[in-house]
Coordinates of C-alpha atoms and ligand atoms in Angstrom, one line a residue:
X127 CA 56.9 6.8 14.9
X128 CA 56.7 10.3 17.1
X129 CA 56.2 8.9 20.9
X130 CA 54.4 12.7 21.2
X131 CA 53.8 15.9 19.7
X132 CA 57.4 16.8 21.8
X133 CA 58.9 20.9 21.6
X134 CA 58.6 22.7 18.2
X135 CA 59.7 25.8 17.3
X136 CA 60.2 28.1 14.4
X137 CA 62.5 26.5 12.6
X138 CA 60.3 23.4 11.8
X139 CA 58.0 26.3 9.6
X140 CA 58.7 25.7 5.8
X141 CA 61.9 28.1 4.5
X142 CA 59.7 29.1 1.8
X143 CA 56.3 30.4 4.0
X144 CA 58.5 33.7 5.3
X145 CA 56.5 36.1 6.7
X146 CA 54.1 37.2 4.2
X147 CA 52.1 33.2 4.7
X148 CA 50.9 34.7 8.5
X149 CA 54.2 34.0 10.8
X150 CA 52.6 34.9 14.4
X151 CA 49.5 33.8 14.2
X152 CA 47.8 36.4 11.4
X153 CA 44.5 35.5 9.9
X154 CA 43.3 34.7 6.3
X155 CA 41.0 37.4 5.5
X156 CA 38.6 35.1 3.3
X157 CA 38.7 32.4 6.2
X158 CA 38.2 35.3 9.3
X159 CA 34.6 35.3 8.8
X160 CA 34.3 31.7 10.2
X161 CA 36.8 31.4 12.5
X162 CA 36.4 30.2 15.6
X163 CA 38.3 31.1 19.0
X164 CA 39.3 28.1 21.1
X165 CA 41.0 30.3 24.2
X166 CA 37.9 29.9 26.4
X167 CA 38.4 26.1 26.3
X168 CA 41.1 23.9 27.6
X169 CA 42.4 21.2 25.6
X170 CA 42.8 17.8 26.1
X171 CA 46.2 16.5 24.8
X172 CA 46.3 14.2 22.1
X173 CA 47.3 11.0 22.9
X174 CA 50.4 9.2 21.3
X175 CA 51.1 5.9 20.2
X176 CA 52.7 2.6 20.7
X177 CA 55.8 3.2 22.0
X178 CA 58.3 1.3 19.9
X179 CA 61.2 0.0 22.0
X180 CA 63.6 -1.7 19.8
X181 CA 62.6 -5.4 18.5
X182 CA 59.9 -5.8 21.7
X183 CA 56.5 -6.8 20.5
X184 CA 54.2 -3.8 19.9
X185 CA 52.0 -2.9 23.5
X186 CA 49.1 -2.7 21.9
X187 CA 46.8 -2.4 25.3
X188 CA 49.1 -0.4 26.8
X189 CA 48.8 2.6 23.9
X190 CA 45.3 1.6 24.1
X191 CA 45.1 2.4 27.4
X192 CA 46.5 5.8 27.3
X193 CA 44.1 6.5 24.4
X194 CA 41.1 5.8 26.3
X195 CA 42.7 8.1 29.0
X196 CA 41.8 10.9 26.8
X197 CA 38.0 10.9 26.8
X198 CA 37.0 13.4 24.4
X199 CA 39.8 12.1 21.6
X200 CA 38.3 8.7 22.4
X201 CA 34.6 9.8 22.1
X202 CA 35.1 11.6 19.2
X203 CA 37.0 9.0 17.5
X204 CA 34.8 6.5 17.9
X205 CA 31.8 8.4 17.2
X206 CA 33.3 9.3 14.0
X207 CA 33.8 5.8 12.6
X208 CA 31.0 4.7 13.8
X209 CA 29.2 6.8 11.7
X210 CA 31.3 5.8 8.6
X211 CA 29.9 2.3 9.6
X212 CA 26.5 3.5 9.5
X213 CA 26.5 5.6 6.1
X214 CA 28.4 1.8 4.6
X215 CA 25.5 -0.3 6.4
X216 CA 22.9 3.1 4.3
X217 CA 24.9 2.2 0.9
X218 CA 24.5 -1.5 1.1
X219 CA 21.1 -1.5 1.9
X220 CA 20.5 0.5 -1.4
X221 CA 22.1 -2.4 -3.4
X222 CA 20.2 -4.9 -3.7
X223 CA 23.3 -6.9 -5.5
X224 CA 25.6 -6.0 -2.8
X225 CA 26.0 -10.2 -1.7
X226 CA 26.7 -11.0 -4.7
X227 CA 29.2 -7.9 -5.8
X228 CA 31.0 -8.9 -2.4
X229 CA 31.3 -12.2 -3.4
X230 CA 32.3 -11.4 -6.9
X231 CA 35.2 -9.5 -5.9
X232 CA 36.5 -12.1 -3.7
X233 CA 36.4 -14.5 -6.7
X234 CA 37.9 -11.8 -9.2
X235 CA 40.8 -10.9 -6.4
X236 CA 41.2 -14.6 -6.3
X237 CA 41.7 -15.9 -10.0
X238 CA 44.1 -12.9 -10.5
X239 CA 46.0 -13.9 -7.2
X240 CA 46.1 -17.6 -8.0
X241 CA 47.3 -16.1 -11.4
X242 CA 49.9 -13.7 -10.2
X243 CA 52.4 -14.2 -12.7
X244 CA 50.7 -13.9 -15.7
X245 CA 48.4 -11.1 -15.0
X246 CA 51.5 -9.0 -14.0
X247 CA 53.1 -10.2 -17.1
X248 CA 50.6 -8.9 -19.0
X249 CA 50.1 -5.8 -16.9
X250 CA 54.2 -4.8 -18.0
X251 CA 54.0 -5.8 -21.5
X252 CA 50.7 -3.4 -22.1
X253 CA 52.3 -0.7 -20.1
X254 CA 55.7 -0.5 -21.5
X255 CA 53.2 -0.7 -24.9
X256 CA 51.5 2.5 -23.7
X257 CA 54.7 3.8 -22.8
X258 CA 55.2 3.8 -19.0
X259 CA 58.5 2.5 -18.1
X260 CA 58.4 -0.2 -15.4
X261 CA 60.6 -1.3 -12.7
X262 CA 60.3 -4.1 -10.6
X263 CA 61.5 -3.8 -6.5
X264 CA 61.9 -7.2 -4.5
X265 CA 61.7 -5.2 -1.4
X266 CA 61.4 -1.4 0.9
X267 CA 64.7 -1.1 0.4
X268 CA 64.7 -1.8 -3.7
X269 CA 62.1 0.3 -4.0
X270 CA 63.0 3.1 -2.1
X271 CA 66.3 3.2 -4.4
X272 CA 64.6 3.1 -7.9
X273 CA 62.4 6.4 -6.9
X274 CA 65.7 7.8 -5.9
X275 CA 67.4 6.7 -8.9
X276 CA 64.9 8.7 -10.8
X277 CA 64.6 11.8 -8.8
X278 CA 68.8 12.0 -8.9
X279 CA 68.8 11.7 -13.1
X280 CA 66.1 14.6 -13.2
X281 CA 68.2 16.5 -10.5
X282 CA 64.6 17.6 -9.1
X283 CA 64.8 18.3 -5.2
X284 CA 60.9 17.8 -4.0
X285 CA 58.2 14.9 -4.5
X286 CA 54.8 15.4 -4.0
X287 CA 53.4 12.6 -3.3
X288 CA 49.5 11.4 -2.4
X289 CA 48.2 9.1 0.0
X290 CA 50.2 5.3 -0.4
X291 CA 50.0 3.2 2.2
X292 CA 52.9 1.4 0.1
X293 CA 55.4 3.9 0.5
X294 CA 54.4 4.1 4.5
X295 CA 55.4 0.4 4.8
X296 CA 58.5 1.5 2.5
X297 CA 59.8 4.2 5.3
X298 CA 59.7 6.3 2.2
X299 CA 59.5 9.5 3.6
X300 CA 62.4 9.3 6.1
X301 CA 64.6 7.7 3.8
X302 CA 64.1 10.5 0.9
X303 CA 64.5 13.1 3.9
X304 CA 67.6 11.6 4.8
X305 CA 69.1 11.6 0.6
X306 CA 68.0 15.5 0.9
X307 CA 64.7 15.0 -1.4
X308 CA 61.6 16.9 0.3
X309 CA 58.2 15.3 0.3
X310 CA 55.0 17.1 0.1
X311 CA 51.9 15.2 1.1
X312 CA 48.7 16.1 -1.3
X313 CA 46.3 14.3 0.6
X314 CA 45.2 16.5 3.4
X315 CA 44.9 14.6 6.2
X316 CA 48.3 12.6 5.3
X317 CA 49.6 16.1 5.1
X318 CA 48.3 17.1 8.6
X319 CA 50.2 13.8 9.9
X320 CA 53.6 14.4 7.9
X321 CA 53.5 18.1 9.9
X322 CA 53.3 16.6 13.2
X323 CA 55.4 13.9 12.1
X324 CA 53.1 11.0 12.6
X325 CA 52.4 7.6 10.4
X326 CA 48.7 7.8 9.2
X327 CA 46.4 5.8 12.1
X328 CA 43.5 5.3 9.5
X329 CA 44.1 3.6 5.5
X330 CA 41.2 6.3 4.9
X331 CA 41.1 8.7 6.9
X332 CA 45.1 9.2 8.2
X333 CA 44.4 12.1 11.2
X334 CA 41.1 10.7 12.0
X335 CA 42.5 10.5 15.7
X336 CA 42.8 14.2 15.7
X337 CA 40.7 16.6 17.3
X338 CA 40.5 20.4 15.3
X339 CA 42.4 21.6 17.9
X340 CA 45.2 18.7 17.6
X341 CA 45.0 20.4 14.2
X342 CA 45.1 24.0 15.0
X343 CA 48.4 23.2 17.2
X344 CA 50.3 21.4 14.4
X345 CA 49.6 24.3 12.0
X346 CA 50.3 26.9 14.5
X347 CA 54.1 25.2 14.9
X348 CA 54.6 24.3 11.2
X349 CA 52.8 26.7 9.7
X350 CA 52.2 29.7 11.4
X351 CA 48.9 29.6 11.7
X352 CA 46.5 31.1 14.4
X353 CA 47.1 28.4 17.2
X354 CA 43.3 29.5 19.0
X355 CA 41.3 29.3 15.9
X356 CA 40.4 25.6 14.8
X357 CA 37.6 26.9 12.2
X358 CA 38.1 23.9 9.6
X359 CA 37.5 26.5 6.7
X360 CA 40.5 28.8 8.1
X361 CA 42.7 25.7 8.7
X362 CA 42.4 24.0 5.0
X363 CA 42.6 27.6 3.7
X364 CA 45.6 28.0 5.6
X365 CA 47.4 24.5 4.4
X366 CA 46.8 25.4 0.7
X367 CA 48.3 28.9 0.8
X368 CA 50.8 27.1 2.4
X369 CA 51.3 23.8 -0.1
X370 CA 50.0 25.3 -3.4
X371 CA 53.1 27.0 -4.0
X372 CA 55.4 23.7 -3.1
X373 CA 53.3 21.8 -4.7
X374 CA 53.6 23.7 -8.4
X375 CA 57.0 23.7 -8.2
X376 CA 57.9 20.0 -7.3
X377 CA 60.0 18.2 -10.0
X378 CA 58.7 14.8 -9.9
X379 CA 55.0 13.3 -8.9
X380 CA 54.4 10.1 -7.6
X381 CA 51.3 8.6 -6.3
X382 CA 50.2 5.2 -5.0
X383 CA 47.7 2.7 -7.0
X384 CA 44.5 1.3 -5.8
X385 CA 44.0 -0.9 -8.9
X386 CA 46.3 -1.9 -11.9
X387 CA 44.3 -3.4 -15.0
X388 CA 46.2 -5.9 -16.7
X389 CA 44.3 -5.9 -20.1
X390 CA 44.9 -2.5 -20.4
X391 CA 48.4 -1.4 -18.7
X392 CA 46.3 1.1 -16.9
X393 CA 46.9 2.0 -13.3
X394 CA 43.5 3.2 -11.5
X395 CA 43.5 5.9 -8.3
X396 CA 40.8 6.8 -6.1
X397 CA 40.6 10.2 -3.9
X398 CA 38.2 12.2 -2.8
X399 CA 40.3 15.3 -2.6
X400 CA 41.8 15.0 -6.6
X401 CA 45.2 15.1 -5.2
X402 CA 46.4 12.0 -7.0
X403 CA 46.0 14.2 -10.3
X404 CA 47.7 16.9 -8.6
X405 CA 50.5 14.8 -7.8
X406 CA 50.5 13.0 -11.6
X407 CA 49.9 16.2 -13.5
X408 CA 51.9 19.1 -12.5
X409 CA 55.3 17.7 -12.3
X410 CA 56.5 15.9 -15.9
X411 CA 57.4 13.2 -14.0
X412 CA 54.6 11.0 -12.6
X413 CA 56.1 7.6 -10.5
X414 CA 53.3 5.1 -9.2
X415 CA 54.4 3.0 -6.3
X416 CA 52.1 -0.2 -6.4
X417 CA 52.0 -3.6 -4.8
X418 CA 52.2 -6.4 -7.2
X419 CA 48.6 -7.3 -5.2
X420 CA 47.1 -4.8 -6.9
X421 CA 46.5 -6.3 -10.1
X422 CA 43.1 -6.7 -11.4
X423 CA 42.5 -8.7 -14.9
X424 CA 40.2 -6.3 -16.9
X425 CA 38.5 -3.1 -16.9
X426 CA 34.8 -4.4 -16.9
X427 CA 36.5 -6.4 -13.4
X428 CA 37.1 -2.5 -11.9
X429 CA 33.6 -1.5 -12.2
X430 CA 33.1 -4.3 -9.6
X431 CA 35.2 -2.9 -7.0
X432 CA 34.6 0.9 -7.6
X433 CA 31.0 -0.2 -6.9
X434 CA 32.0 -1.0 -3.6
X435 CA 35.3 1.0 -2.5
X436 CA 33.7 4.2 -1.9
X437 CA 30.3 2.9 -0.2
X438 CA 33.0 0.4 1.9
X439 CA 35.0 3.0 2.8
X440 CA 33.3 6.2 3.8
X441 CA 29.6 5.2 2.4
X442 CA 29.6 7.2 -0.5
X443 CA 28.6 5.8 -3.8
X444 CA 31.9 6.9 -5.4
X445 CA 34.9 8.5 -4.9
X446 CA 34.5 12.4 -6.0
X447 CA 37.5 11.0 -8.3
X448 CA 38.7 8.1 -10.2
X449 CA 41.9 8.5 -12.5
X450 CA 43.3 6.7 -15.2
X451 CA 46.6 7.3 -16.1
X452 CA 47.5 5.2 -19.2
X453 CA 50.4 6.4 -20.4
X454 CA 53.5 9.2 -19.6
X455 CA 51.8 13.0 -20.4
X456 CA 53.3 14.7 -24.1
X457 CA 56.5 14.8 -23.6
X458 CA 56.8 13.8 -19.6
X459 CA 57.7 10.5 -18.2
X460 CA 55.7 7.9 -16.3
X461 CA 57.3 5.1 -14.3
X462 CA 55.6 2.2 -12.5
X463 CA 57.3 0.5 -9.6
X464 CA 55.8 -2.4 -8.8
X465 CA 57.0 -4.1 -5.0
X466 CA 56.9 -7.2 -3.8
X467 CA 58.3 -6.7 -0.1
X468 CA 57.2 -10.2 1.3
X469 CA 53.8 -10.3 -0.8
X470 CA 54.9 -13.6 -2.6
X471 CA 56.4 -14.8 0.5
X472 CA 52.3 -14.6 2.2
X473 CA 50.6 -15.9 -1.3
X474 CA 52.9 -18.6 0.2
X475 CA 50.8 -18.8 3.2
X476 CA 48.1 -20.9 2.9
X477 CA 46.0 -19.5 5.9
X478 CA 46.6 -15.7 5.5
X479 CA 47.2 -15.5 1.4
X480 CA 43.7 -14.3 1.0
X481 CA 44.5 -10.7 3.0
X482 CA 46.3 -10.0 0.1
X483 CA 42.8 -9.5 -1.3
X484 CA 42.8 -6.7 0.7
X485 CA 41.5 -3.3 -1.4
X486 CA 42.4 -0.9 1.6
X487 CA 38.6 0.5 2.0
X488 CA 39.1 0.7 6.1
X489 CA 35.7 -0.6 6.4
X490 CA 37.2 -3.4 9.0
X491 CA 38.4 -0.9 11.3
X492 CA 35.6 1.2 11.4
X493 CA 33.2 -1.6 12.2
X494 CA 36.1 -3.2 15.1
X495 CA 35.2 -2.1 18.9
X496 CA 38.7 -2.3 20.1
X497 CA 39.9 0.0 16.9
X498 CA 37.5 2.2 17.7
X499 CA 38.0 2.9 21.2
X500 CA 42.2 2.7 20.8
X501 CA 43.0 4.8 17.7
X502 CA 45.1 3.5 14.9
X503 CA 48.7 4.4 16.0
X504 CA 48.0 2.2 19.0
X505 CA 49.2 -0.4 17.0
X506 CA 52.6 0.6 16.6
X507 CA 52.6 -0.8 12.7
X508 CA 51.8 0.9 9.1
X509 CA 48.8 -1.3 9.3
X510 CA 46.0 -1.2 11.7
X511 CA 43.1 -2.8 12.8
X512 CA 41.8 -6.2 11.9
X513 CA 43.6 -6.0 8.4
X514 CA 47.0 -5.2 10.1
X515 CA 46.6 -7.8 12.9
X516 CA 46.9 -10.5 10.0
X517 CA 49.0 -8.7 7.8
X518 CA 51.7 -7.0 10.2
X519 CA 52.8 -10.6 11.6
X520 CA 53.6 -12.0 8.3
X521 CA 56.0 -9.1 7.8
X522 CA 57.6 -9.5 11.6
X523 CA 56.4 -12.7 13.6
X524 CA 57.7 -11.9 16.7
X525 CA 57.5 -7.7 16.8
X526 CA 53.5 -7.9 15.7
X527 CA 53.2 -10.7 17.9
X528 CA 50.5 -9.7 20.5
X529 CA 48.4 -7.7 17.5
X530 CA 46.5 -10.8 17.2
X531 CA 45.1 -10.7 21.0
X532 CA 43.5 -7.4 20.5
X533 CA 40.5 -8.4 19.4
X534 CA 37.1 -9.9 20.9
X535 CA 37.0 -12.2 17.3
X536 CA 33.0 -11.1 17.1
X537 CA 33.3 -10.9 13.1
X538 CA 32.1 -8.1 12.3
X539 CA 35.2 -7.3 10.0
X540 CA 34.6 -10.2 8.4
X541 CA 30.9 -9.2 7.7
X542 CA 31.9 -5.8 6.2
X543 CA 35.2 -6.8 4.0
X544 CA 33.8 -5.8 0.7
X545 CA 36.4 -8.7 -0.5
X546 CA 34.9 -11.4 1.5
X547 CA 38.2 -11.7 3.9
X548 CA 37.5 -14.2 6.8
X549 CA 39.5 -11.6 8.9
X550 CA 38.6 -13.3 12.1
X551 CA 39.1 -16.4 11.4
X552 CA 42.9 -15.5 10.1
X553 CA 43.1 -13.7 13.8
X554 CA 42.3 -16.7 15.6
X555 CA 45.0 -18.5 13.2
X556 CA 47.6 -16.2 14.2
X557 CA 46.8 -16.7 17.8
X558 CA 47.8 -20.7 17.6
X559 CA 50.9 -19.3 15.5
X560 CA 52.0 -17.5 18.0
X561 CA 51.2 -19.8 20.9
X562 CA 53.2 -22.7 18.8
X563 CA 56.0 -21.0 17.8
X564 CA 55.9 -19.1 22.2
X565 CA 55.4 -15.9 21.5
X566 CA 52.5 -15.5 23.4
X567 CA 53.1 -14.2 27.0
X568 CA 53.3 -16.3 29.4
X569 CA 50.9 -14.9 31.7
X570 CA 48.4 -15.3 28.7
X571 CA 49.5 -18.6 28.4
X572 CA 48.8 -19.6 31.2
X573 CA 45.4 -18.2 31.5
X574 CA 44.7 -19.8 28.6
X575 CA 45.8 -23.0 30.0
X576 CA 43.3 -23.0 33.0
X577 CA 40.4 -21.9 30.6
X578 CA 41.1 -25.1 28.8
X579 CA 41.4 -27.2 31.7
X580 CA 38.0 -25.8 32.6
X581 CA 36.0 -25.7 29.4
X582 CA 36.9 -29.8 29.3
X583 CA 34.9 -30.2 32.2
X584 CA 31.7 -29.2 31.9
X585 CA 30.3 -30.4 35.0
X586 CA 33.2 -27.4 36.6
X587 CA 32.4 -25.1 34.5
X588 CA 28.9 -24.8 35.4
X589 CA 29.9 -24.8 39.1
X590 CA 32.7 -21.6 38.7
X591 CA 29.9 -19.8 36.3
X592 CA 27.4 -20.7 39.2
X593 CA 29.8 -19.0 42.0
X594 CA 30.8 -16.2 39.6
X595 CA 26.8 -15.0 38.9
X596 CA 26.7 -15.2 42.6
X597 CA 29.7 -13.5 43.4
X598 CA 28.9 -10.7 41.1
X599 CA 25.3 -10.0 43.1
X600 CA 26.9 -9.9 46.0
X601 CA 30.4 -8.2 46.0
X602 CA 31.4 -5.0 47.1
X603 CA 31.8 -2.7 44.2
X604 CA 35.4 -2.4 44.9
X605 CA 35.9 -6.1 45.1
X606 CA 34.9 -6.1 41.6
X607 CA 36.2 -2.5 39.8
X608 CA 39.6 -2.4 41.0
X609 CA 43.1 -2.5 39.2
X610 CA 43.2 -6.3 38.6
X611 CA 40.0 -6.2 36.8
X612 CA 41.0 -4.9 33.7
X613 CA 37.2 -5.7 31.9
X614 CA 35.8 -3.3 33.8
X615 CA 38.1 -0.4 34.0
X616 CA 36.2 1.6 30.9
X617 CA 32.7 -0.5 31.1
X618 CA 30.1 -1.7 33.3
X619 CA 29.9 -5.8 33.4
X620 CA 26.6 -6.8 32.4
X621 CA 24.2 -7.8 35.6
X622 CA 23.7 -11.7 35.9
X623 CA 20.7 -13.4 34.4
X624 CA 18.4 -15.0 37.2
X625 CA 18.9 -18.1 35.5
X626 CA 21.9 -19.5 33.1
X627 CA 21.1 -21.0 29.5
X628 CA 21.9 -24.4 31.1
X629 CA 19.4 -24.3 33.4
X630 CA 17.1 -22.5 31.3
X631 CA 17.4 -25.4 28.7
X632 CA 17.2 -28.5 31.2
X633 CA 14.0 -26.8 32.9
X634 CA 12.7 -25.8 29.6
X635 CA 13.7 -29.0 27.1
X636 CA 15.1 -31.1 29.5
X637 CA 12.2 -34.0 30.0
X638 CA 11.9 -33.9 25.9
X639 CA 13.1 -37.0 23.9
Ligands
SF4_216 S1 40.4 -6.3 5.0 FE1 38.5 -5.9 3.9 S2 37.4 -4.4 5.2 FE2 39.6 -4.4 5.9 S3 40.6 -2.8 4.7 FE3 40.9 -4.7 3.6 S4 39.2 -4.8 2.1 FE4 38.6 -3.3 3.6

């Protein structure tokens, strides 16, 4: 993962732009209308990531902290999902059925789960019936060797690719750069992030982090764009003069797979943008990269889940479009690869096998405070957010193993997981993981320690809450804000009440039988 956007120069533009796509900065004409000069205003930097160093568990607070550094990126991202989580919260209150959908998919997702075997054995006999020919990849490394395998017999020498959150936990990307294959990212925003050389921070939304000018930059280095004009209508206009060409010359497709039906052999895919098709359609060779998870028993089942992907997701009713892909195009191939890479290993699990419920609608991030207010590459992993605090350990214990602290545990992931996840509750179960198996920190544990001491003794508790009210009405400011307070370095503690619950209650109920 890129530690910052770092010195770029001219030779990171594409060999094929040249001079006629706008080297130096040279406008669109169609876009010039709306453009929009940025000169007057300074910019804010965009924050970076988790720094990775080595096998050391991910920092979580500490990428966190630089992201909050950055007010305007941290406004504006947080503004920005929180209004996803209000159009979802606009969606489900126009279903009246929406309880019971939620609750259906969680039963679906669990009778195929509980049936793994035999819904993928049906899934390969009725595609290898339709004509896709299917491969089957234990692991990253597996898979990353069977798409290889197939782009070396067609000789082809670019992949465009949409949006997988697969092939990001794959290292996909890196390791076709490295065999001399180029990838071309479809999906806009994953696009956007392959340019400046970032993993995507949302499952949605991948460059949801950035501001338009973060945007502006990476297309003025990569590019050539107009680095002062962030006009959204300019920029997109600028990435497809720029892609449209790669992209209808690439030699083999690929694209990920939000659903495969096992009555039919089908495989299902969900955009917004129609790049999925792009990807499957031009080139004769279309690959689909799917987690063996993915598996859904029949096509009246999907209807189910499209109801609530979209509204989920971005709280729309639908995705603008949902593809089938059946079977290889006249006289082109079509190749499923379906990956395991540890996801038998958690159905093993039996306190975090429901994640792989999991239908990747981002609606748990959106809704989560601390994901809000830290960005998604804080996390250091492909996965972020509530989902990727349970999933990310059972890949690497000890490298994900603070993920599970970041969280205040308030549910609300769990209340919006279209799939009925208990999210919060599998947080909680990572924490006692980790604190049994020490790889909590020891400061942590510690505190932990003393709170438990405490909370056994009621009769001290109430004392230290007693001295703490009082303390806090009559501290100096700077006794209270200061560097070993990290609570209230981005937030205000709330005032005391005049009167605890305790006492409240005793005064209040206290005499009654
Ligand atoms: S855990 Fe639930 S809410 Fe989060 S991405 Fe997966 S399906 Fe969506």
């Amino acid at each position: 993962m890129s530690e910052g956007n770092g010195a770029r120069d001219s030779k990171m533009l594409h060999p094929e732009l040249g001079d006629a796509n706008g080297q130096g900065g040279a406008k669109l004409q169609h876009a010039e209308g709306a453009s929009k000069n940025l000169q007057s205003r300074r910019r804010e930097a965009q924050p970076s990531g988790a720094v990775i160093r080595g096998d050391r568990p991910v920092d979580q607070s500490e990428a966190a902290n630089r992201f909050m550094a950055a007010p305007e990126h941290a406004k504006i991202h947080d503004e920005r999902l929180w209004d996803l989580r209000e159009k979802r919260d606009r969606q489900m209150h126009g279903i009246p059925e929406w309880e019971e959908l939620r609750t259906l998919a969680s039963e679906i997702k669990e009778h195929a789960l509980t049936r793994l075997d035999h819904y993928l054995e049906l899934f390969e006999r009725n595609a290898l019936a339709n004509g896709i020919q299917l491969h089957w990849a234990k692991d990253a490394a597996e898979h990353n060797q069977i798409v290889l395998g197939i782009v070396r017999r067609h000789d082809a020498k670019r992949l465009i690719k949409s949006k997988s959150m697969l092939t990001e936990e794959c290292g996909f990307r890196e390791f076709m750069q490295t065999e001399g294959v180029e990838i071309i990212e479809t999906d806009l925003g994953e696009r956007i992030q392959q340019l400046d050389d970032e993993a995507p921070s949302h499952v949605v939304v991948p460059a949801v982090h950035k501001l338009r000018g973060d945007v502006a930059q990476v297309f003025a280095k990569t590019l050539g764009s107009d680095e002062d004009n962030d006009d959204p209508a300019y920029l997109a206009e600028r990435q497809r003069e720029a892609t449209r060409p790669l992209i209808l010359s690439a030699g083999i497709g690929m694209t990920g797979a939000n659903f495969l039906v096992a009555e039919s052999g089908g495989v299902v895919v969900c955009t917004n943008e129609g790049n999925a098709d792009l990807s499957a359609n031009i080139p004769p060779v279309h690959i689909v990269s799917a987690g063996i998870e993915k598996v859904i028993p029949r096509l009246d089942d999907l209807a189910v889940f499209i109801r609530l992907l979209s509204r989920s997701a971005l709280g729309s009713p639908i995705t603008q479009y949902t593809s089938h892909f059946r079977g290889p195009r006249l006289g082109g191939e079509m190749h499923v690869v379906l990956v395991d890479n540890g996801r038998s290993t958690r159905l093993g699990m039996e306190k975090f096998w429901t994640s792989l419920k999991c239908i990747r609608c981002g609606a748990c991030m959106n809704t989560c405070p601390v994901f809000r207010r830290s960005g998604g590459l804080s996390y250091g992993a492909t996965y972020a957010g509530p989902i990727g605090m349970i999933i990310n350990p059972t890949f690497d214990p000890h490298k994900y193993s603070r993920l599970p602290f970041s969280s205040t545990l308030n549910g609300s992931c769990t209340n919006v997981c279209p799939v009925k996840i208990n999210i919060h509750e599998q947080i909680a179960a990572w924490r006692q993981v980790m604190s049994e198996t020490h790889e909590m920190p020891m400061m942590k544990k510690a505190m932990m320690a003393a709170a438990g001491r405490l909370l056994a003794q009621p009769a001290l508790y109430r004392v230290a809450i007693a001295a703490a009210d009082s303390a806090l009405k009559h501290l100096p400011r700077f006794a209270v804000y200061n560097r070993l307070n990290s609570w209230g370095r981005q937030r205000e503690l709330p005032a005391p009440p005049a009167e605890t619950f305790h006492a409240w209650y005793k005064r209040n109920r206290g005499a009654r039988k």
